[in-house]
mmCIF file of C-alpha atoms in Angstrom:
data_model
loop_
_atom_site.group_PDB
_atom_site.id
_atom_site.type_symbol
_atom_site.label_atom_id
_atom_site.label_comp_id
_atom_site.label_asym_id
_atom_site.label_seq_id
_atom_site.Cartn_x
_atom_site.Cartn_y
_atom_site.Cartn_z
ATOM 1 C CA ASN R 540 -100.663 -54.789 113.992
ATOM 2 C CA ALA R 541 -98.486 -53.172 116.643
ATOM 3 C CA GLY R 542 -98.195 -50.030 114.495
ATOM 4 C CA VAL R 543 -95.123 -47.926 115.286
ATOM 5 C CA THR R 544 -93.085 -49.067 118.251
ATOM 6 C CA GLN R 545 -90.197 -47.280 119.939
ATOM 7 C CA THR R 546 -87.676 -48.378 122.514
ATOM 8 C CA PRO R 547 -86.678 -47.429 125.114
ATOM 9 C CA LYS R 548 -89.487 -45.345 126.641
ATOM 10 C CA PHE R 549 -87.135 -43.458 128.926
ATOM 11 C CA HIS R 550 -83.371 -43.132 129.103
ATOM 12 C CA ILE R 551 -80.796 -41.055 130.925
ATOM 13 C CA LEU R 552 -77.482 -40.540 129.188
ATOM 14 C CA LYS R 553 -74.323 -38.763 130.219
ATOM 15 C CA THR R 554 -72.727 -36.123 128.001
ATOM 16 C CA GLY R 555 -70.464 -37.753 125.436
ATOM 17 C CA GLN R 556 -72.082 -41.173 125.599
ATOM 18 C CA SER R 557 -73.691 -42.757 122.582
ATOM 19 C CA MET R 558 -76.958 -44.589 122.176
ATOM 20 C CA THR R 559 -79.446 -45.778 119.593
ATOM 21 C CA LEU R 560 -83.154 -45.111 119.711
ATOM 22 C CA GLN R 561 -85.120 -47.868 118.045
ATOM 23 C CA CYS R 562 -88.139 -47.442 115.774
ATOM 24 C CA ALA R 563 -90.034 -50.236 114.076
ATOM 25 C CA GLN R 564 -93.260 -50.380 112.079
ATOM 26 C CA ASP R 565 -95.239 -53.376 110.882
ATOM 27 C CA MET R 566 -97.560 -51.626 108.415
ATOM 28 C CA ASN R 567 -95.260 -51.973 105.394
ATOM 29 C CA HIS R 568 -94.884 -48.202 105.249
ATOM 30 C CA GLY R 569 -92.222 -46.710 103.015
ATOM 31 C CA TYR R 570 -91.892 -43.340 104.716
ATOM 32 C CA LEU R 571 -90.316 -43.144 108.166
ATOM 33 C CA SER R 572 -89.155 -40.074 110.009
ATOM 34 C CA TRP R 573 -87.795 -38.940 113.339
ATOM 35 C CA TYR R 574 -89.054 -35.848 115.162
ATOM 36 C CA ARG R 575 -88.057 -34.250 118.408
ATOM 37 C CA GLN R 576 -90.524 -32.360 120.580
ATOM 38 C CA ASP R 577 -89.342 -29.537 122.807
ATOM 39 C CA PRO R 578 -91.355 -27.018 124.854
ATOM 40 C CA GLY R 579 -91.931 -23.844 122.869
ATOM 41 C CA MET R 580 -90.376 -25.358 119.730
ATOM 42 C CA GLY R 581 -93.043 -27.855 118.769
ATOM 43 C CA LEU R 582 -92.090 -30.902 116.727
ATOM 44 C CA ARG R 583 -89.134 -30.702 114.371
ATOM 45 C CA ARG R 584 -88.044 -33.346 111.896
ATOM 46 C CA ILE R 585 -84.532 -34.742 112.358
ATOM 47 C CA HIS R 586 -84.077 -37.299 109.551
ATOM 48 C CA TYR R 587 -86.349 -39.226 107.250
ATOM 49 C CA SER R 588 -86.403 -42.096 104.781
ATOM 50 C CA VAL R 589 -88.691 -42.985 101.889
ATOM 51 C CA ALA R 590 -87.399 -46.526 101.378
ATOM 52 C CA ALA R 591 -84.759 -48.962 102.532
ATOM 53 C CA GLY R 592 -81.317 -47.655 101.654
ATOM 54 C CA ILE R 593 -82.505 -44.046 101.248
ATOM 55 C CA THR R 594 -82.221 -41.461 104.011
ATOM 56 C CA ASP R 595 -82.164 -37.681 104.080
ATOM 57 C CA LYS R 596 -81.725 -34.815 106.521
ATOM 58 C CA GLY R 597 -84.571 -32.928 108.113
ATOM 59 C CA GLU R 598 -84.596 -29.564 109.882
ATOM 60 C CA VAL R 599 -82.323 -30.429 112.802
ATOM 61 C CA PRO R 600 -79.987 -33.295 111.777
ATOM 62 C CA ASP R 601 -76.788 -32.235 113.556
ATOM 63 C CA GLY R 602 -75.600 -34.755 116.130
ATOM 64 C CA TYR R 603 -77.830 -37.554 114.820
ATOM 65 C CA ASN R 604 -77.331 -40.391 112.343
ATOM 66 C CA VAL R 605 -79.814 -42.795 110.788
ATOM 67 C CA SER R 606 -79.770 -45.887 108.642
ATOM 68 C CA ARG R 607 -82.464 -47.881 106.868
ATOM 69 C CA SER R 608 -81.459 -51.419 106.039
ATOM 70 C CA ASN R 609 -85.010 -52.771 105.706
ATOM 71 C CA THR R 610 -88.612 -51.577 105.510
ATOM 72 C CA GLU R 611 -89.454 -52.119 109.157
ATOM 73 C CA ASP R 612 -86.663 -50.480 111.157
ATOM 74 C CA PHE R 613 -85.320 -46.935 111.336
ATOM 75 C CA PRO R 614 -82.864 -46.482 114.226
ATOM 76 C CA LEU R 615 -81.670 -43.052 115.327
ATOM 77 C CA ARG R 616 -78.149 -42.874 116.684
ATOM 78 C CA LEU R 617 -76.630 -40.233 118.920
ATOM 79 C CA GLU R 618 -72.857 -40.591 118.604
ATOM 80 C CA SER R 619 -71.811 -38.168 121.348
ATOM 81 C CA ALA R 620 -74.777 -36.957 123.342
ATOM 82 C CA ALA R 621 -75.078 -33.328 124.433
ATOM 83 C CA PRO R 622 -77.482 -31.732 126.961
ATOM 84 C CA SER R 623 -79.161 -29.931 124.029
ATOM 85 C CA GLN R 624 -80.373 -33.330 122.855
ATOM 86 C CA THR R 625 -82.562 -33.718 125.919
ATOM 87 C CA SER R 626 -85.978 -34.079 124.349
ATOM 88 C CA VAL R 627 -88.839 -36.389 123.546
ATOM 89 C CA TYR R 628 -88.239 -38.285 120.309
ATOM 90 C CA PHE R 629 -90.999 -39.577 118.077
ATOM 91 C CA CYS R 630 -90.856 -41.865 115.101
ATOM 92 C CA ALA R 631 -93.558 -41.482 112.453
ATOM 93 C CA SER R 632 -94.511 -43.576 109.440
ATOM 94 C CA SER R 633 -96.860 -43.490 106.480
ATOM 95 C CA TYR R 634 -97.381 -44.864 103.009
ATOM 96 C CA TRP R 635 -95.487 -42.767 100.534
ATOM 97 C CA SER R 636 -95.841 -42.235 96.817
ATOM 98 C CA ARG R 637 -95.095 -39.417 94.419
ATOM 99 C CA GLY R 638 -98.742 -38.452 94.746
ATOM 100 C CA GLY R 639 -98.069 -37.295 98.276
ATOM 101 C CA GLU R 640 -97.969 -38.692 101.750
ATOM 102 C CA ASN R 641 -100.904 -40.239 103.464
ATOM 103 C CA GLU R 642 -101.945 -40.345 107.093
ATOM 104 C CA GLN R 643 -98.945 -40.327 109.387
ATOM 105 C CA TYR R 644 -98.764 -42.575 112.446
ATOM 106 C CA PHE R 645 -96.602 -41.741 115.418
ATOM 107 C CA GLY R 646 -94.931 -44.000 117.927
ATOM 108 C CA PRO R 647 -95.282 -43.577 121.715
ATOM 109 C CA GLY R 648 -92.011 -41.655 122.006
ATOM 110 C CA THR R 649 -88.694 -41.930 123.828
ATOM 111 C CA ARG R 650 -88.026 -39.454 126.605
ATOM 112 C CA LEU R 651 -84.273 -38.828 126.656
ATOM 113 C CA THR R 652 -82.355 -36.856 129.259
ATOM 114 C CA VAL R 653 -78.695 -36.003 128.743
ATOM 115 C CA THR R 654 -76.896 -34.927 131.923
ATOM 116 C CA LYS Y 228 -92.526 -20.644 105.263
ATOM 117 C CA GLN Y 229 -95.714 -22.292 106.469
ATOM 118 C CA GLU Y 230 -96.966 -21.156 109.855
ATOM 119 C CA VAL Y 231 -99.769 -22.954 111.661
ATOM 120 C CA THR Y 232 -101.672 -21.359 114.535
ATOM 121 C CA GLN Y 233 -104.306 -22.838 116.801
ATOM 122 C CA ILE Y 234 -106.877 -20.944 118.794
ATOM 123 C CA PRO Y 235 -107.624 -21.112 121.639
ATOM 124 C CA ALA Y 236 -104.424 -22.222 123.325
ATOM 125 C CA ALA Y 237 -106.422 -23.717 126.185
ATOM 126 C CA LEU Y 238 -110.066 -24.515 126.723
ATOM 127 C CA SER Y 239 -112.032 -25.832 129.679
ATOM 128 C CA VAL Y 240 -115.616 -26.987 129.182
ATOM 129 C CA PRO Y 241 -118.140 -28.977 131.210
ATOM 130 C CA GLU Y 242 -118.971 -32.485 130.103
ATOM 131 C CA GLY Y 243 -121.577 -32.710 127.376
ATOM 132 C CA GLU Y 244 -120.778 -29.456 125.618
ATOM 133 C CA ASN Y 245 -120.105 -29.256 121.916
ATOM 134 C CA LEU Y 246 -116.897 -27.428 121.088
ATOM 135 C CA VAL Y 247 -114.842 -26.139 118.183
ATOM 136 C CA LEU Y 248 -111.073 -26.013 117.879
ATOM 137 C CA ASN Y 249 -109.525 -23.785 115.241
ATOM 138 C CA CYS Y 250 -106.447 -24.189 113.074
ATOM 139 C CA SER Y 251 -105.078 -21.542 110.679
ATOM 140 C CA PHE Y 252 -102.290 -21.904 108.152
ATOM 141 C CA THR Y 253 -100.546 -19.240 106.084
ATOM 142 C CA ASP Y 254 -99.811 -21.138 102.862
ATOM 143 C CA SER Y 255 -103.012 -22.495 101.311
ATOM 144 C CA ALA Y 256 -101.131 -24.748 98.866
ATOM 145 C CA ILE Y 257 -101.515 -27.811 101.061
ATOM 146 C CA TYR Y 258 -102.579 -31.235 99.911
ATOM 147 C CA ASN Y 259 -103.869 -32.508 103.229
ATOM 148 C CA LEU Y 260 -104.324 -31.553 106.876
ATOM 149 C CA GLN Y 261 -104.172 -33.940 109.800
ATOM 150 C CA TRP Y 262 -105.561 -33.610 113.317
ATOM 151 C CA PHE Y 263 -103.868 -35.376 116.234
ATOM 152 C CA ARG Y 264 -104.447 -35.676 119.953
ATOM 153 C CA GLN Y 265 -101.642 -35.981 122.462
ATOM 154 C CA ASP Y 266 -102.190 -37.130 126.022
ATOM 155 C CA PRO Y 267 -99.679 -35.941 128.647
ATOM 156 C CA GLY Y 268 -96.434 -37.882 128.351
ATOM 157 C CA LYS Y 269 -97.740 -39.878 125.405
ATOM 158 C CA GLY Y 270 -97.368 -40.019 121.659
ATOM 159 C CA LEU Y 271 -99.542 -38.468 118.983
ATOM 160 C CA THR Y 272 -102.715 -40.254 117.957
ATOM 161 C CA SER Y 273 -104.065 -39.503 114.506
ATOM 162 C CA LEU Y 274 -107.717 -38.448 114.605
ATOM 163 C CA LEU Y 275 -108.592 -37.346 111.087
ATOM 164 C CA LEU Y 276 -106.891 -36.676 107.777
ATOM 165 C CA ILE Y 277 -108.539 -34.331 105.277
ATOM 166 C CA GLN Y 278 -107.279 -34.311 101.716
ATOM 167 C CA SER Y 279 -107.170 -30.971 99.911
ATOM 168 C CA SER Y 280 -110.059 -32.049 97.667
ATOM 169 C CA GLN Y 281 -112.300 -32.704 100.669
ATOM 170 C CA ARG Y 282 -114.209 -30.227 102.771
ATOM 171 C CA GLU Y 283 -115.098 -32.476 105.713
ATOM 172 C CA GLN Y 284 -114.167 -35.693 107.441
ATOM 173 C CA THR Y 285 -116.057 -37.387 110.234
ATOM 174 C CA SER Y 286 -115.111 -40.010 112.775
ATOM 175 C CA GLY Y 287 -117.578 -40.740 115.541
ATOM 176 C CA ARG Y 288 -118.130 -37.552 117.558
ATOM 177 C CA LEU Y 289 -115.405 -35.737 115.645
ATOM 178 C CA ASN Y 290 -115.907 -33.670 112.524
ATOM 179 C CA ALA Y 291 -113.121 -31.773 110.795
ATOM 180 C CA SER Y 292 -113.606 -29.216 108.059
ATOM 181 C CA LEU Y 293 -111.114 -27.656 105.686
ATOM 182 C CA ASP Y 294 -111.319 -24.343 103.832
ATOM 183 C CA LYS Y 295 -108.100 -24.005 101.847
ATOM 184 C CA SER Y 296 -108.946 -20.628 100.367
ATOM 185 C CA SER Y 297 -109.223 -19.030 103.797
ATOM 186 C CA GLY Y 298 -106.410 -21.105 105.315
ATOM 187 C CA ARG Y 299 -108.575 -22.619 108.041
ATOM 188 C CA SER Y 300 -109.595 -25.926 109.500
ATOM 189 C CA THR Y 301 -111.913 -26.602 112.420
ATOM 190 C CA LEU Y 302 -112.294 -29.663 114.613
ATOM 191 C CA TYR Y 303 -115.766 -30.058 116.055
ATOM 192 C CA ILE Y 304 -116.195 -32.337 119.066
ATOM 193 C CA ALA Y 305 -119.770 -33.255 119.906
ATOM 194 C CA ALA Y 306 -120.989 -34.116 123.401
ATOM 195 C CA SER Y 307 -117.573 -33.779 125.018
ATOM 196 C CA GLN Y 308 -116.439 -36.301 127.632
ATOM 197 C CA PRO Y 309 -113.689 -36.203 130.294
ATOM 198 C CA GLY Y 310 -111.784 -38.743 128.178
ATOM 199 C CA ASP Y 311 -111.489 -36.085 125.462
ATOM 200 C CA SER Y 312 -109.130 -34.104 127.698
ATOM 201 C CA ALA Y 313 -105.826 -33.830 125.833
ATOM 202 C CA THR Y 314 -103.826 -31.492 123.619
ATOM 203 C CA TYR Y 315 -105.080 -31.297 120.056
ATOM 204 C CA LEU Y 316 -102.660 -30.550 117.247
ATOM 205 C CA CYS Y 317 -103.247 -29.850 113.589
ATOM 206 C CA ALA Y 318 -100.477 -30.408 111.051
ATOM 207 C CA VAL Y 319 -99.881 -29.763 107.361
ATOM 208 C CA PRO Y 320 -97.179 -31.129 105.069
ATOM 209 C CA GLU Y 321 -94.750 -28.477 103.910
ATOM 210 C CA GLY Y 322 -93.548 -28.829 100.364
ATOM 211 C CA GLY Y 323 -94.967 -30.235 97.158
ATOM 212 C CA THR Y 324 -96.309 -33.704 96.525
ATOM 213 C CA GLY Y 325 -93.721 -36.445 96.363
ATOM 214 C CA THR Y 326 -91.167 -34.527 98.363
ATOM 215 C CA ALA Y 327 -91.517 -36.542 101.583
ATOM 216 C CA SER Y 328 -92.538 -33.310 103.270
ATOM 217 C CA LYS Y 329 -92.128 -32.661 106.931
ATOM 218 C CA LEU Y 330 -95.240 -31.953 108.931
ATOM 219 C CA THR Y 331 -95.588 -28.429 110.256
ATOM 220 C CA PHE Y 332 -97.541 -28.577 113.488
ATOM 221 C CA GLY Y 333 -99.779 -26.011 115.040
ATOM 222 C CA THR Y 334 -99.229 -24.598 118.479
ATOM 223 C CA GLY Y 335 -101.860 -26.880 119.988
ATOM 224 C CA THR Y 336 -105.053 -26.476 122.007
ATOM 225 C CA ARG Y 337 -105.066 -27.953 125.498
ATOM 226 C CA LEU Y 338 -108.587 -29.184 126.222
ATOM 227 C CA GLN Y 339 -109.966 -30.032 129.638
ATOM 228 C CA VAL Y 340 -113.440 -31.486 129.971
ATOM 229 C CA THR Y 341 -114.738 -31.309 133.519
ATOM 230 C CA LEU Y 342 -117.420 -33.381 135.234
#
């Protein structure tokens, strides 16, 4: 298993441009989420999904959109990038049931700079 | 609101020493706690997950304990090696079971193991 994969690893974007960060998992996990990591702020959840067709907002959803058309993929879209979105983005996945989440697995991250 | 603190913030030890990393959380109503390591510029690697019903989990040279009543977890690393150098993070889910809770991360301990 590849686990959780993310592309690209690095990207530089200009203010106002759009892009999609890709996340894929091959562990048949139901729960997928996006976090951003910033110095002094730790990791904060952006959006999450518990199954295909179901998404919800996390702590810091403004400026980001997600979709979940299948179990494997959970892309994060920035419609009009701003310098405040310069960050390292991580995708995380786990099995999910109403009994609670299990061990979460993180991808290698995407380092995004918005100029 | 759950707050997670890790002490010390940084630690430097010579190779071969046994060491303890501490994690404290303010809300004891957690149903698991997860330890991660993060290498510079890399993603988070899951080390151990302790369910609320457990008191300890072991993986190789790592042993994690959980005391919910006192709001504490410790990560014990035996016979430290230079390859253990990384930032160690503890994390707890915030919210009840079945709520697809976000992870609240600790502040991290940066470990350096010297030759």
